[in-house]
């Protein structure tokens, strides 16, 4: 008996239940699928179990993050969750959906990761894969994704570099004789954190160390200064409202930003923040000047790494450099907690490269069917930008959209 919301897709097994005993005979891995939000919700225990053990795991491919995203952005879009089972036990989950666009007047259906494709841009996406069988499960899920009907193009971007899924998808596309394009999605800067704050300061150039100390000293001389990490669950709505206000104010002065620009974006991050708090994943670093929060840096902590999501500061207090001062306190706090890395995630900002001790690349794979929609997509999103760049002598465009 199918779960409510399950549907048959040619070449795949419908999801019959979430209990042992429903796998393929002989210990083979079977791939089943879900199409309803209710089934998505009921996957939480299995998803959380695998996620806690998986090598390629992040906040962004957690059930918590992806389910909250779907609750806000998924309305009216076809959900396609692939579930790999071995002897009835779940060993892999890949959450996808079909985004419908019009490109050059042609309807185009794009298969994407849940979490991508709207005004949110997470990094380190990909399936959750049980340890010890990643390669075979990734291949099964990749082949199943290519067999899903109703999509002209697979656009699977921002794949965690630790995941074997990008390679599995490339191989599956090769086997299926599908046109494909593999590329770097993002170059991400990060800071390796030493064991102590004095060590970190010593690792900096003399000029940068002086500027960091001077900014903190000047802010403390001009204001009653307090740094803290938000620890009040009941007041999280207030924190999100202030973060939204600060981010919008800061970027209004600089020409605008997509982040916190829509009600959906704010609501999604409000939900995600509230869900992450009880797990200990949330870090809202705050700088208070004269009794008012003047800057917030919104981060997640996962497996001894800090991930910087967004930030905002009051431009009326720009002379006191609240953003720079707060980042220094955030780095000091992260070191004090025993974190190993402060990861800046995507987004090009000069301060990231100035502080970075290394970079990493997330990956993207696009696979194309032989359809008019796929042709329109390739023409508008790939070929035309490339031709224009060559004609005007510009660097190759970033194409992973």
Tab-separated table of N, CA and C in Angstrom, residues 235-250 259-260 266 269-270 284-287 292-298 310-315:
chain	number	residue	atom	x	y	z
A	235	UNK	N	13.143	34.787	22.680
A	235	UNK	CA	13.338	36.077	22.026
A	235	UNK	C	13.879	35.991	20.612
A	236	UNK	N	13.852	34.795	20.010
A	236	UNK	CA	14.441	34.645	18.682
A	236	UNK	C	13.734	35.471	17.609
A	237	UNK	N	12.411	35.635	17.741
A	237	UNK	CA	11.713	36.476	16.765
A	237	UNK	C	12.283	37.896	16.783
A	238	UNK	N	12.551	38.376	17.965
A	238	UNK	CA	13.122	39.719	18.100
A	238	UNK	C	14.509	39.785	17.448
A	239	UNK	N	15.287	38.723	17.629
A	239	UNK	CA	16.624	38.680	17.033
A	239	UNK	C	16.553	38.668	15.510
A	240	UNK	N	15.628	37.868	14.962
A	240	UNK	CA	15.488	37.801	13.503
A	240	UNK	C	15.024	39.143	12.952
A	241	UNK	N	14.085	39.770	13.645
A	241	UNK	CA	13.608	41.087	13.195
A	241	UNK	C	14.750	42.105	13.172
A	242	UNK	N	15.591	42.074	14.203
A	242	UNK	CA	16.705	43.028	14.260
A	242	UNK	C	17.752	42.702	13.187
A	243	UNK	N	18.039	41.415	12.988
A	243	UNK	CA	18.969	41.012	11.931
A	243	UNK	C	18.473	41.486	10.571
A	244	UNK	N	17.180	41.292	10.316
A	244	UNK	CA	16.585	41.724	9.045
A	244	UNK	C	16.729	43.228	8.868
A	245	UNK	N	16.416	43.970	9.922
A	245	UNK	CA	16.506	45.434	9.866
A	245	UNK	C	17.942	45.893	9.604
A	246	UNK	N	18.898	45.283	10.311
A	246	UNK	CA	20.296	45.684	10.158
A	246	UNK	C	20.835	45.333	8.777
A	247	UNK	N	20.477	44.143	8.291
A	247	UNK	CA	20.967	43.734	6.970
A	247	UNK	C	20.418	44.653	5.882
A	248	UNK	N	19.123	44.924	5.960
A	248	UNK	CA	18.518	45.802	4.951
A	248	UNK	C	19.109	47.203	5.015
A	249	UNK	N	19.311	47.720	6.227
A	249	UNK	CA	19.865	49.069	6.377
A	249	UNK	C	21.279	49.143	5.827
A	250	UNK	N	22.072	48.131	6.154
A	250	UNK	CA	23.462	48.131	5.699
A	250	UNK	C	23.540	48.084	4.177
A	259	UNK	N	19.247	39.142	-0.039
A	259	UNK	CA	18.996	38.529	1.259
A	259	UNK	C	18.056	39.389	2.098
A	260	UNK	N	17.113	38.735	2.760
A	260	UNK	CA	16.110	39.387	3.603
A	260	UNK	C	15.281	40.404	2.825
A	266	UNK	N	12.716	35.870	4.750
A	266	UNK	CA	12.719	36.133	6.190
A	266	UNK	C	12.034	34.994	6.938
A	269	UNK	N	14.253	31.754	7.045
A	269	UNK	CA	15.360	31.824	7.999
A	269	UNK	C	14.859	31.922	9.434
A	270	UNK	N	13.706	32.505	9.641
A	270	UNK	CA	13.119	32.508	10.984
A	270	UNK	C	12.858	31.066	11.435
A	284	UNK	N	24.199	33.234	16.799
A	284	UNK	CA	23.888	34.621	16.462
A	284	UNK	C	24.815	35.497	17.296
A	285	UNK	N	25.890	35.959	16.675
A	285	UNK	CA	26.845	36.825	17.356
A	285	UNK	C	26.317	38.259	17.316
A	286	UNK	N	26.293	38.911	18.461
A	286	UNK	CA	25.691	40.245	18.566
A	286	UNK	C	26.668	41.237	19.188
A	287	UNK	N	26.643	42.459	18.667
A	287	UNK	CA	27.421	43.550	19.238
A	287	UNK	C	26.457	44.653	19.642
A	292	UNK	N	21.999	49.144	22.540
A	292	UNK	CA	21.243	48.764	21.348
A	292	UNK	C	22.106	47.866	20.463
A	293	UNK	N	21.489	46.796	19.934
A	293	UNK	CA	22.236	45.904	19.052
A	293	UNK	C	22.559	46.639	17.756
A	294	UNK	N	23.856	46.806	17.492
A	294	UNK	CA	24.313	47.557	16.318
A	294	UNK	C	24.813	46.653	15.202
A	295	UNK	N	25.035	45.371	15.501
A	295	UNK	CA	25.501	44.439	14.473
A	295	UNK	C	25.163	43.015	14.901
A	296	UNK	N	24.802	42.191	13.929
A	296	UNK	CA	24.555	40.763	14.152
A	296	UNK	C	25.230	39.985	13.032
A	297	UNK	N	25.922	38.925	13.397
A	297	UNK	CA	26.476	37.984	12.426
A	297	UNK	C	25.795	36.637	12.655
A	298	UNK	N	25.113	36.170	11.624
A	298	UNK	CA	24.269	34.972	11.683
A	298	UNK	C	25.074	33.789	11.155
A	310	UNK	N	24.867	35.201	7.113
A	310	UNK	CA	24.551	36.590	6.776
A	310	UNK	C	25.002	37.486	7.924
A	311	UNK	N	25.010	38.776	7.648
A	311	UNK	CA	25.381	39.742	8.681
A	311	UNK	C	24.725	41.078	8.366
A	312	UNK	N	24.659	41.912	9.370
A	312	UNK	CA	24.130	43.256	9.172
A	312	UNK	C	24.611	44.165	10.286
A	313	UNK	N	24.724	45.443	9.969
A	313	UNK	CA	25.095	46.405	11.003
A	313	UNK	C	24.388	47.724	10.741
A	314	UNK	N	24.357	48.554	11.758
A	314	UNK	CA	23.691	49.851	11.686
A	314	UNK	C	24.610	50.852	10.987
A	315	UNK	N	24.246	51.312	9.775
A	315	UNK	CA	25.123	52.259	9.073
A	315	UNK	C	25.266	53.595	9.796
